[in-house]
GROMACS .gro file of C-alpha atoms in nm:
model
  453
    1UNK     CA    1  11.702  15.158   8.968
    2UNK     CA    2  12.075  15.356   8.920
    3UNK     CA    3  12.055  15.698   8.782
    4UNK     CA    4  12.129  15.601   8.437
    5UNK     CA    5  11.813  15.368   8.434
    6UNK     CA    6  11.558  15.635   8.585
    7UNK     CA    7  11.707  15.889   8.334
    8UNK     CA    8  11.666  15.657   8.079
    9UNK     CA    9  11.326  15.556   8.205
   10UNK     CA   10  11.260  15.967   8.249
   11UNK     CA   11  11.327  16.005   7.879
   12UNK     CA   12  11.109  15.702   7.802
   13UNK     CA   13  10.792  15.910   7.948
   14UNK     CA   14  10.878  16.230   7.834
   15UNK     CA   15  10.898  16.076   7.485
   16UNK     CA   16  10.598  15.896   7.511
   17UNK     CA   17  10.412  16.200   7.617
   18UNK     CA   18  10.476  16.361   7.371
   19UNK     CA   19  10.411  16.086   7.114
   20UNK     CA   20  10.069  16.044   7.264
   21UNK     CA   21  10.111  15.698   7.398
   22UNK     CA   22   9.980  15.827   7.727
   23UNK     CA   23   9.942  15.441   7.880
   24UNK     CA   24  10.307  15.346   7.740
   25UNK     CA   25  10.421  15.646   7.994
   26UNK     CA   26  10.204  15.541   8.257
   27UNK     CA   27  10.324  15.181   8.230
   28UNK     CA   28  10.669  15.277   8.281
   29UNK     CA   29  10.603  15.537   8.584
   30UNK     CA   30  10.429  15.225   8.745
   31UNK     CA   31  10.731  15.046   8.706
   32UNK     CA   32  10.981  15.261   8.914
   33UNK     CA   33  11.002  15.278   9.248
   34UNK     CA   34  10.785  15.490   9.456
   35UNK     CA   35  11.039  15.708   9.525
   36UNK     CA   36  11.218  15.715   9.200
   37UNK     CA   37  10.856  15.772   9.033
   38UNK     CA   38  10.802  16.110   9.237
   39UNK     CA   39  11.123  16.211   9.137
   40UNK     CA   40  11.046  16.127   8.815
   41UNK     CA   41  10.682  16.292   8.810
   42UNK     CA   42  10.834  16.596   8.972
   43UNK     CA   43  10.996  16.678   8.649
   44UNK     CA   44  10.673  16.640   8.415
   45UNK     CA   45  10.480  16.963   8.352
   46UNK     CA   46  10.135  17.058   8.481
   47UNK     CA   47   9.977  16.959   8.171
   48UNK     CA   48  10.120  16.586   8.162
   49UNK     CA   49  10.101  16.595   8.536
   50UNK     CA   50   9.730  16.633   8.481
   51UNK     CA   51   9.704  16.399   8.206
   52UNK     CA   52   9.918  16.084   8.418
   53UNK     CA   53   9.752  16.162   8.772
   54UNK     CA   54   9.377  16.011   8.762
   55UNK     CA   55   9.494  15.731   8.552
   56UNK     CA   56   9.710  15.615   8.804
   57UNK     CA   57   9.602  15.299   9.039
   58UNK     CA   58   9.486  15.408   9.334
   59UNK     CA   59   9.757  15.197   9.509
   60UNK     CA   60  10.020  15.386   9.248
   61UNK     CA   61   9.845  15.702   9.314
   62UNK     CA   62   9.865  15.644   9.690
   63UNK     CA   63  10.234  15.570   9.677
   64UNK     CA   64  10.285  15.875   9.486
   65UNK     CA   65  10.113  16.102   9.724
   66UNK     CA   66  10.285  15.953   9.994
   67UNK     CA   67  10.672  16.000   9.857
   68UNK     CA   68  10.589  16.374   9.696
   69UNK     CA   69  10.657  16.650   9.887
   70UNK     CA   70  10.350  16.842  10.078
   71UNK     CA   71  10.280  17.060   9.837
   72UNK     CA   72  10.368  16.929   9.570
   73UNK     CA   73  10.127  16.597   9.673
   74UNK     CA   74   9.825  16.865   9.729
   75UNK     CA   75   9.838  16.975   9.378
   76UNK     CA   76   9.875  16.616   9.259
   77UNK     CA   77   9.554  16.550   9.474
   78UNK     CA   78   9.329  16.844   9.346
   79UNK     CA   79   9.343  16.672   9.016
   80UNK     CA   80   9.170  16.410   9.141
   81UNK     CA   81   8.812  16.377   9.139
   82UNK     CA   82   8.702  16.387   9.498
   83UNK     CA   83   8.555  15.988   9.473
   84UNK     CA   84   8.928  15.941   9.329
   85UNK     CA   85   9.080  16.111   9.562
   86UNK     CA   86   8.865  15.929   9.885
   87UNK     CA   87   8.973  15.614   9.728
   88UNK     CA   88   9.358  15.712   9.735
   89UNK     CA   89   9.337  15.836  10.080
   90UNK     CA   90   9.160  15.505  10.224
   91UNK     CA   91   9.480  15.366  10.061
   92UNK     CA   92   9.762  15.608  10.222
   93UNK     CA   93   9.892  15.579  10.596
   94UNK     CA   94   9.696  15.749  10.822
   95UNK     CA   95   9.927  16.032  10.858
   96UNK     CA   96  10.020  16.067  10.502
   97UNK     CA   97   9.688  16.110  10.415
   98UNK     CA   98   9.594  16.371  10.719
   99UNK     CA   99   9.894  16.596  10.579
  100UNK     CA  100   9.746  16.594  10.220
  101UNK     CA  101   9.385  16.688  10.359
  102UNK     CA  102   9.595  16.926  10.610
  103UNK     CA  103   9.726  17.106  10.317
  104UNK     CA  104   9.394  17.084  10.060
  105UNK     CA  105   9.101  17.367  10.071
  106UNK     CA  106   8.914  17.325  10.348
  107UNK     CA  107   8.577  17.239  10.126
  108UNK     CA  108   8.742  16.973   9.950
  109UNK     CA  109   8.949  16.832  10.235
  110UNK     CA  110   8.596  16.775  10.378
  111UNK     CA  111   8.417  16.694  10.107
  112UNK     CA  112   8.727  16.379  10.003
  113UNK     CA  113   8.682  16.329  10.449
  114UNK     CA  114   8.325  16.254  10.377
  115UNK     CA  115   8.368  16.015  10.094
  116UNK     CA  116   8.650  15.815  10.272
  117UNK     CA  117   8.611  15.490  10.429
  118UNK     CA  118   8.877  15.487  10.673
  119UNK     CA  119   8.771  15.877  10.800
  120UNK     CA  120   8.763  15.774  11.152
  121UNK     CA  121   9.148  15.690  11.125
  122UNK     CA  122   9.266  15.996  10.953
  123UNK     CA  123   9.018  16.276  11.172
  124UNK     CA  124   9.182  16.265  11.527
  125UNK     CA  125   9.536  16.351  11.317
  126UNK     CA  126   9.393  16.675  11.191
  127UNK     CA  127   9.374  16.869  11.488
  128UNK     CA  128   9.712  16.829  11.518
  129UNK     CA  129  10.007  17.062  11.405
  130UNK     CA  130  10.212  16.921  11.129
  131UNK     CA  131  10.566  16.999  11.353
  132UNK     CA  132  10.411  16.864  11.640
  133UNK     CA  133  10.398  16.475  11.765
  134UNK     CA  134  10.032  16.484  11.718
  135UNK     CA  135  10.106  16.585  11.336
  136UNK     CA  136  10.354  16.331  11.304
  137UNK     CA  137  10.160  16.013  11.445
  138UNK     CA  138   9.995  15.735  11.281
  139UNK     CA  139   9.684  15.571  11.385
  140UNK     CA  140   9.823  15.270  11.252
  141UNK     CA  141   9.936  15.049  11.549
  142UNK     CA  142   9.841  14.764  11.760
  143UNK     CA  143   9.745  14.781  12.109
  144UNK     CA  144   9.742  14.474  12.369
  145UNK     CA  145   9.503  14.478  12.682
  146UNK     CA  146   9.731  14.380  13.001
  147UNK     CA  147   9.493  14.154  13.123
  148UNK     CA  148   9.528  13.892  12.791
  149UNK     CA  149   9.698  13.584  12.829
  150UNK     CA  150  10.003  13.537  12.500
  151UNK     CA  151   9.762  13.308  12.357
  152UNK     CA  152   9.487  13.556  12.308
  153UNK     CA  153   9.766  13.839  12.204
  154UNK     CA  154   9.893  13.542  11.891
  155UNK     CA  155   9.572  13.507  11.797
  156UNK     CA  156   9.485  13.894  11.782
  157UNK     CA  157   9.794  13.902  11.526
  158UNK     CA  158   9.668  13.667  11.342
  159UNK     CA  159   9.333  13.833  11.299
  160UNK     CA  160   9.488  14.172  11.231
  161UNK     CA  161   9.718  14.257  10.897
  162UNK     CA  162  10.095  14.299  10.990
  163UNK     CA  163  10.288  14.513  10.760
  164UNK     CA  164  10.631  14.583  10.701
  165UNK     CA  165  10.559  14.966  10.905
  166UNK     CA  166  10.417  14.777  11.204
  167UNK     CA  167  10.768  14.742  11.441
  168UNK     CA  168  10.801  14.412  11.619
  169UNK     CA  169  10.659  14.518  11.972
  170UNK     CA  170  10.360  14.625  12.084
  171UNK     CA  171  10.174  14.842  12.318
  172UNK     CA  172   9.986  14.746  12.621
  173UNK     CA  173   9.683  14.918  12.759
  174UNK     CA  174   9.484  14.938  13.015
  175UNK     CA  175   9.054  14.938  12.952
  176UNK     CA  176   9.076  15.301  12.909
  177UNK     CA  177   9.366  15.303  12.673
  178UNK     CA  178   9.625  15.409  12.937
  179UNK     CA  179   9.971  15.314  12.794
  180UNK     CA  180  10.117  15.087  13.074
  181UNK     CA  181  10.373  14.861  12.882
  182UNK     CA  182  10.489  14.764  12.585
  183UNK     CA  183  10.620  14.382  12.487
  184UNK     CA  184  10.796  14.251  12.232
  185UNK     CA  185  10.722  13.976  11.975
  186UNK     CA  186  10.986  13.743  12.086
  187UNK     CA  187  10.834  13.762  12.413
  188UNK     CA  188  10.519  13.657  12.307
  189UNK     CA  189  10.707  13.327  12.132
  190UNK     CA  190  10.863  13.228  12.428
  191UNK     CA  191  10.626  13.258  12.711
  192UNK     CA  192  10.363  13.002  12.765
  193UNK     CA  193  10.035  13.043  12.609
  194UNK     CA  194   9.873  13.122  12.940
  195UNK     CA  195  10.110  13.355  13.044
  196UNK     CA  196   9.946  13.737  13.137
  197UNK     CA  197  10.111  14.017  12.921
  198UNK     CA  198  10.102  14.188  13.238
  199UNK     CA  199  10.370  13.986  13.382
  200UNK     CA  200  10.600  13.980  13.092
  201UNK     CA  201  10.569  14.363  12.967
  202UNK     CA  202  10.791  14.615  13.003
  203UNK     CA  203  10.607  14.906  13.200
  204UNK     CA  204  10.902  15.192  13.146
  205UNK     CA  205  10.786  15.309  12.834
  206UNK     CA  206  10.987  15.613  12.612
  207UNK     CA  207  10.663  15.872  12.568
  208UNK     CA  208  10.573  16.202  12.418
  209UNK     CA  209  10.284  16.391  12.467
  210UNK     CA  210  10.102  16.477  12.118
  211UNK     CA  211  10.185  16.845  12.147
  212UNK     CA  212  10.578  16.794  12.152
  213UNK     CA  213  10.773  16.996  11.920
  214UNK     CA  214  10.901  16.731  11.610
  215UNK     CA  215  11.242  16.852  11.675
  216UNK     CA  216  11.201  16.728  12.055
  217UNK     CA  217  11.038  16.364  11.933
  218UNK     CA  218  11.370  16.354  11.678
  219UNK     CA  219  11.559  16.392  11.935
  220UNK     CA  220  11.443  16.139  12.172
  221UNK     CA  221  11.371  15.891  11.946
  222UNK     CA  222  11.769  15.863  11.834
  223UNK     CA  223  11.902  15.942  12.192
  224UNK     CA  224  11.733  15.609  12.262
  225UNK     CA  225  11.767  15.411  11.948
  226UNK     CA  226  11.425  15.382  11.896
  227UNK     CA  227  11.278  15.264  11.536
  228UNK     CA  228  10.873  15.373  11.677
  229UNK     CA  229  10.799  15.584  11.966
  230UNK     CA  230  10.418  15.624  12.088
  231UNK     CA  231  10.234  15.942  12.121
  232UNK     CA  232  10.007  15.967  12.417
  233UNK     CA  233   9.682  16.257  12.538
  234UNK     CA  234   9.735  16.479  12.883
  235UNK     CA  235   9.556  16.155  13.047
  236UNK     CA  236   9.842  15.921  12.978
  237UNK     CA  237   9.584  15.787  12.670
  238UNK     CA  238   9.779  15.632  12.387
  239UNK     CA  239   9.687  15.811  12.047
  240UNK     CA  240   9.929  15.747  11.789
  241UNK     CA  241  10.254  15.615  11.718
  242UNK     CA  242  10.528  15.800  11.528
  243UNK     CA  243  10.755  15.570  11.293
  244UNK     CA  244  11.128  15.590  11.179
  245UNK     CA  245  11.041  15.703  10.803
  246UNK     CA  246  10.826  16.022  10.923
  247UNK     CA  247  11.139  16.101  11.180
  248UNK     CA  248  11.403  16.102  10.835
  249UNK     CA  249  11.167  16.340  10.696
  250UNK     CA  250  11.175  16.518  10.969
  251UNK     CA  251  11.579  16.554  11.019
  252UNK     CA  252  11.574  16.630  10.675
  253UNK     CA  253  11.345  16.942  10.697
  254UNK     CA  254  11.556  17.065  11.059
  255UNK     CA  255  11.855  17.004  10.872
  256UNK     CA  256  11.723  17.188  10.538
  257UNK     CA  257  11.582  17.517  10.806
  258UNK     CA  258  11.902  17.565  10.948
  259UNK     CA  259  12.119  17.548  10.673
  260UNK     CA  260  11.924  17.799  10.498
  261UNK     CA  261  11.957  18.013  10.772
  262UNK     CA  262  12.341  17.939  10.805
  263UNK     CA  263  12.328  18.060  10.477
  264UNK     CA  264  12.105  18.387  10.552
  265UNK     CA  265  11.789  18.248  10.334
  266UNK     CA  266  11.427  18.225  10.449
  267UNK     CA  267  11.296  17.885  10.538
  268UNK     CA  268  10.929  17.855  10.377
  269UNK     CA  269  10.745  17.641  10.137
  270UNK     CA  270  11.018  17.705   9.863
  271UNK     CA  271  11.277  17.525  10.057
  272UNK     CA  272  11.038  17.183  10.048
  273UNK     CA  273  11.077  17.240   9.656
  274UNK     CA  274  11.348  17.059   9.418
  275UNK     CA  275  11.551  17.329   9.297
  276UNK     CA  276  11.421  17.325   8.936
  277UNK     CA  277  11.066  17.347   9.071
  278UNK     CA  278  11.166  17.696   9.225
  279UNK     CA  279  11.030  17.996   9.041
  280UNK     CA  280  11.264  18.299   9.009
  281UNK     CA  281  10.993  18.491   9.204
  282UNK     CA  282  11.007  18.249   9.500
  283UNK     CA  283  11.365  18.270   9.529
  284UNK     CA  284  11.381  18.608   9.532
  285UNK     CA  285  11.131  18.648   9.790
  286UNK     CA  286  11.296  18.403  10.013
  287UNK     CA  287  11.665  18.559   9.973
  288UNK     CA  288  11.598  18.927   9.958
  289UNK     CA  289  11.492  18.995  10.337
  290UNK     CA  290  11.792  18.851  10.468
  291UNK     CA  291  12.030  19.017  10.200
  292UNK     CA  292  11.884  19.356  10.315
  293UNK     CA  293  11.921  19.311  10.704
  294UNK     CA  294  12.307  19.181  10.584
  295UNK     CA  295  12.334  19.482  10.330
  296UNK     CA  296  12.200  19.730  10.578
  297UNK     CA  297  12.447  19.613  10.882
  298UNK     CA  298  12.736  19.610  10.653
  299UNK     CA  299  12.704  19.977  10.613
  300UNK     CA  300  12.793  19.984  10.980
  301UNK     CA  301  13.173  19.906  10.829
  302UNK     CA  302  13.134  20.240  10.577
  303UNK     CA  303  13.010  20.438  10.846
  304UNK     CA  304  13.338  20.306  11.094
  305UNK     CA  305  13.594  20.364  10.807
  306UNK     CA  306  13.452  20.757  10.744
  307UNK     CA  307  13.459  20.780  11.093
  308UNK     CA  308  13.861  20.666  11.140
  309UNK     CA  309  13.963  20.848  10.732
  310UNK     CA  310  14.192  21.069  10.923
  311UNK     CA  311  14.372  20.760  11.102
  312UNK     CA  312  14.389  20.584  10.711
  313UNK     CA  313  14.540  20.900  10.563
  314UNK     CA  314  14.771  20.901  10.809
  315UNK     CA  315  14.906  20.616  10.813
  316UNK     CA  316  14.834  20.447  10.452
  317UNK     CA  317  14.938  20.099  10.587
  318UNK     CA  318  14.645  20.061  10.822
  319UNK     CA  319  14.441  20.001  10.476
  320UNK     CA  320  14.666  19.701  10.439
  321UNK     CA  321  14.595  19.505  10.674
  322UNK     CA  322  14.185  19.526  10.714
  323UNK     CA  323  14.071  19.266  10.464
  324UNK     CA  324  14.307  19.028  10.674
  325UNK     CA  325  14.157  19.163  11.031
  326UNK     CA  326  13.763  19.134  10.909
  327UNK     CA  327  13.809  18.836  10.769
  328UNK     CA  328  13.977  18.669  11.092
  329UNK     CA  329  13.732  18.797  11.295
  330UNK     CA  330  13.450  18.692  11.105
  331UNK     CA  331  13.572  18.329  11.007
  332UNK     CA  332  13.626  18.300  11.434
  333UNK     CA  333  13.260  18.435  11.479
  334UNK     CA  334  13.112  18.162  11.209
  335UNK     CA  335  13.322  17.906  11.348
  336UNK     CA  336  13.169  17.973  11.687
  337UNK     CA  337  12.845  18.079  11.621
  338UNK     CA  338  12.773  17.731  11.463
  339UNK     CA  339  12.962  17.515  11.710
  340UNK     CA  340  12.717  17.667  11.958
  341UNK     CA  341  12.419  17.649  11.754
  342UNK     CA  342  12.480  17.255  11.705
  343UNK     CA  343  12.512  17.256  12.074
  344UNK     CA  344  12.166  17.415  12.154
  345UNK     CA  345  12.028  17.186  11.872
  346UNK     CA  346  12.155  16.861  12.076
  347UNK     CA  347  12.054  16.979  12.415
  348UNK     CA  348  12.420  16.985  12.508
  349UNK     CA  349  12.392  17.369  12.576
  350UNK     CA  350  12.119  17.541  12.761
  351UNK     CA  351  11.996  17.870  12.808
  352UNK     CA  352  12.169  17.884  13.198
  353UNK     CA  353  12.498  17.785  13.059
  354UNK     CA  354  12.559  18.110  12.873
  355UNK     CA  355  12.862  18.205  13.167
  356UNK     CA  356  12.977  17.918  13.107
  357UNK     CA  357  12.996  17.940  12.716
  358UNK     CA  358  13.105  18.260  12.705
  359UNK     CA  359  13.403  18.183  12.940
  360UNK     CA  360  13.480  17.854  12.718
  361UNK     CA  361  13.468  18.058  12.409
  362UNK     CA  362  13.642  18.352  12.534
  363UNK     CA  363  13.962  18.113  12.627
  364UNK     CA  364  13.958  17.989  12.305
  365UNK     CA  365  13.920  18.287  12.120
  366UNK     CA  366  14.241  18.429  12.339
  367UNK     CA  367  14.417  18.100  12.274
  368UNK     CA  368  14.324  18.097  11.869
  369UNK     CA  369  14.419  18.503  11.883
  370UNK     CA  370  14.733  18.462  12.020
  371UNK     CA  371  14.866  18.228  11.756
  372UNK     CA  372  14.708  18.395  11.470
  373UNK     CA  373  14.911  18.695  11.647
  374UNK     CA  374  15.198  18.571  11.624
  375UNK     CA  375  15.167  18.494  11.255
  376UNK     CA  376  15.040  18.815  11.184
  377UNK     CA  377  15.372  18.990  11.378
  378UNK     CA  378  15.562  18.813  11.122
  379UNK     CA  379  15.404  18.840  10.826
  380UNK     CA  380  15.385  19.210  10.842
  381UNK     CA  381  15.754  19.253  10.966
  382UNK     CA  382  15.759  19.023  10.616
  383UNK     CA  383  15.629  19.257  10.414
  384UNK     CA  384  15.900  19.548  10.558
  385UNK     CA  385  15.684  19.704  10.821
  386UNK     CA  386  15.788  19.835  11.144
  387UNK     CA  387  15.747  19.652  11.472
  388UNK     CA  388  15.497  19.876  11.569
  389UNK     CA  389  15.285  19.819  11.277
  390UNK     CA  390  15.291  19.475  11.355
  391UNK     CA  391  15.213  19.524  11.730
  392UNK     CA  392  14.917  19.682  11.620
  393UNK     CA  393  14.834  19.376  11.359
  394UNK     CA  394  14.855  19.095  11.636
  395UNK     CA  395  14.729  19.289  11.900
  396UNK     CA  396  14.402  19.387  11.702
  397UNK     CA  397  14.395  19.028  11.575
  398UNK     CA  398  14.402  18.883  11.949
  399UNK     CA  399  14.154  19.160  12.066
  400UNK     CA  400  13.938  19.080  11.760
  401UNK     CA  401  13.925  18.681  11.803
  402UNK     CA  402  13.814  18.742  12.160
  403UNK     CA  403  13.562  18.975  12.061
  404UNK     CA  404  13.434  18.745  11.795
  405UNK     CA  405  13.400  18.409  12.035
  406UNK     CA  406  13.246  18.619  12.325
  407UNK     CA  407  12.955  18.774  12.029
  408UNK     CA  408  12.939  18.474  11.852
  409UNK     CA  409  12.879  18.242  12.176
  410UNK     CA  410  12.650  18.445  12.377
  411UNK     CA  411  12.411  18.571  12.015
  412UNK     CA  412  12.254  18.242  11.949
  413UNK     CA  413  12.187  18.144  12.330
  414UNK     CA  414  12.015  18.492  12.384
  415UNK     CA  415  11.785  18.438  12.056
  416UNK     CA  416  11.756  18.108  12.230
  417UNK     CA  417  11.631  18.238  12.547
  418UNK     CA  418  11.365  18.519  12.376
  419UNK     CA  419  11.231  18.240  12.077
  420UNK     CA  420  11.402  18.332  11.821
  421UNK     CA  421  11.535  17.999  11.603
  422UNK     CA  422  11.905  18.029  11.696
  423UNK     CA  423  12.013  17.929  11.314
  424UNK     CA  424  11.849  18.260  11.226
  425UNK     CA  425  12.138  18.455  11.394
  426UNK     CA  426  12.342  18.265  11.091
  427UNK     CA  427  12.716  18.299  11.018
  428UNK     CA  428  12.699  18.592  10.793
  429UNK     CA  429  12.529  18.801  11.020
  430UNK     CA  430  12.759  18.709  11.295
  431UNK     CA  431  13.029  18.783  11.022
  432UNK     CA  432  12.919  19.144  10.925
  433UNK     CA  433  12.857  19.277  11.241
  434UNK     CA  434  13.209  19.163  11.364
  435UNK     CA  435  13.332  19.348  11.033
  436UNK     CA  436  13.205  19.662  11.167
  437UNK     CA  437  13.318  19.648  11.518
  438UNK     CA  438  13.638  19.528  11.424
  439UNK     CA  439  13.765  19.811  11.204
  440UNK     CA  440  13.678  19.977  11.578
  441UNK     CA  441  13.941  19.749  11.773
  442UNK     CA  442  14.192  19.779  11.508
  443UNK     CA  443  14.151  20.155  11.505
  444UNK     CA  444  14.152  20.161  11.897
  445UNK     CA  445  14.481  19.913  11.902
  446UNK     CA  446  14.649  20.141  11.604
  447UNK     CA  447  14.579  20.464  11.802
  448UNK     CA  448  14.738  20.352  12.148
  449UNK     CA  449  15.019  20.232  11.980
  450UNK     CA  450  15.124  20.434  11.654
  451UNK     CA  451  15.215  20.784  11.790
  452UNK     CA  452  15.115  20.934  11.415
  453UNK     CA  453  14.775  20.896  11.521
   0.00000   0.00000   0.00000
């Protein structure tokens, strides 16, 4: 469906909600796509979510579950009757349905474990972390012994149900469950029947261990191009397999955490939300800690102006010339601040290169300061200053672009180093704390140079 025929389909619901016709609604949910139809039962209220939900098919219901967002499938699922909800778990991926037990009450996560058929698939997932590889795998996957012939491996496919999830090669293990290989379909075509899978697998298998970090299985599974990647014990034992789709979802949430801390806001359950699902309360909460640290250094830049009054009243053209200083220094510190966050993201930057980086950036910063400088001279002798007022101008705005690389370049790989999420140390923190020390240079530059001072 386009937008224009899920809006129009949207509409359709709402107005058959409200008209009563509760299967006419449910009828045209069913018809979207699954994705389309969370979006669209995102938007209903609680009351019509209620009403909708356990007349759903379970394969509908299962579909929903699995394209909502976590919590917003766990309250979809405590409207379920438990039997209801066993039944729509049996029907959900392994994974999809450990994360909606994983974020239940524990009584009636066990009580829907107890009444599920397929319990033994969805258990071993729950002792996992949900950002870990262990939280991310499915159980879901086929498994060749290395000691059957391509004849016996053909006929195992045929036996088992191949889905559009299952990727076209398989693992190989040994009679403990070792992974030692993996093969390919195509291989299985073109070898002989009695050919050992053994002797045709490929034993260099791409691995993570199930307590990897999902950022680190993201990572490795597009540095190698790889559309599955398996998930294997201490012992080498294969346990799971972690797919393309739950890898997206994955990027997505990184992508969302650091953005939001770019942006000085709180990463938490709201952020998982569609913005007209957020209550005012929630956003509040997840915006006001960050505004305070922010509000709280800026007065660092009060406290630096009181401190250098005399210099201002003294000479009044100082005052100028600070919005233009601040704001160069702190545009430089975002600029590098998130050039070397995306480089500790990627693995391109580690914690031993911080020498390095700081030298890089500090280069830069003198290269970048020394042009702006050279603006600056002219645009104050522009605007009918002295050449000692602009002296001061370019020199503070060289000094300040260094000072602003070196900060910016060396902040994130220190938060790095102590575990500290280096898109915390966002942009506009960089930004107001190069404010403050800033007005410092300037006032240091302006006082060497102007002999008023």
């Amino acid at each position: 469906m386009n937008k224009i025929q899920i809006d129009t389909t949207l509409e359709a619901i709402r107005a058959a909600l409200e008209a009563g016709r509760l299967q006419d609604a449910i009828d045209a949910l069913t018809r979207m796509h699954p994705a389309d139809r969370a979006d669209a039962f995102e938007t209903l209220d609680d009351k019509q979510q209620a009403a909708i939900m356990p007349r759903l098919d379970v394969p509908v219901a299962a579909d929903l579950l699995e394209e909502l967002e976590d919590e917003e499938a766990a309250d979809a699922a405590e409207i379920l009757s438990t039997d209801r909800l066993a039944d729509v778990l049996d029907e959900m991926e392994p994974d999809e349905a450990a994360d909606v037990l994983g974020d239940l009450p524990p009584e009636r996560a066990a009580l829907a474990l107890a009444e599920m058929q397929d319990a033994d698939d969805v258990r071993p997932l729950l002792g996992h972390s949900d950002k870990t590889a262990g939280g991310l795998m499915t159980t879901d996957y086929i498994a060749l012994r290395r000691r059957a012939t391509v004849a016996q491996a053909i006929e195992f496919l045929r036996q088992v149900e191949l889905d559009g999830d299952v990727p076209y090669y398989l693992y190989v293990v040994d009679r403990d469950r070792r992974l030692v290989g993996i093969v390919g379909l195509r291989e299985l075509v073109i070898h002989s029947p009695e050919t050992c899978i053994e002797a045709i697998m490929n034993p260099n298998v791409i691995q993570v261990h199930t307590g990897a970090d999902q950022e680190d299985v993201a990572q490795t599974m597009s540095k190698y191009d790889l559309p599955a990647l398996p998930v294997v014990d201490s012992s080498g034992i294969l346990q799971g397999v972690i797919t393309h789709d739950d890898i997206i979802d994955v990027l997505e949430d990184e992508a969302t955490e650091d953005a939001l801390h770019m942006g000085g806001v709180e990463a938490g359950p709201i952020s998982d939300k569609p913005y007209w699902s957020q209550r005012i309360v929630e956003i509040v909460r997840s915006r006001f800690p960050w505004l305070l640290i922010l509000f709280l250094t800026a007065t660092l830049t009060g406290a630096v102006m009181r401190h250098y009054e005399n210099h201002l009243q003294t000479v009044v053209a100082l005052s100028f010339f600070i919005p233009l200083l601040i704001g160069t220094g702190g545009n430089a510190g975002s600029q590098t601040v998130t050039t070397v966050i995306r480089a500790l993201a990627l693995r391109e930057v580690r914690r031993g290169d911080a020498l390095r980086v700081l030298a890089r950036e500090f280069q830069s910063g003198a290269l970048l300061g020394l042009l702006l400088g050279m603006v600056a001279f002219g645009q104050v002798l522009l605007l009918g200053h002295d050449t000692a007022m602009a002296t001061v101008v370019a020199a503070a705005v060289l000094c300040i672009c260094i000072w602003a690389n070196a900060v910016a370049s060396l902040i994130p790989i220190l938060a790095d180093a102590v575990g500290i999420d280096p898109s915390v140390m966002s942009a506009p923190l960089i930004s107001t704390l190069v404010d403050a020390t800033g007005l410092i240079i300037y006032f240091t530059v302006a006082a060497a140079v102007l002999a008023e001072i």
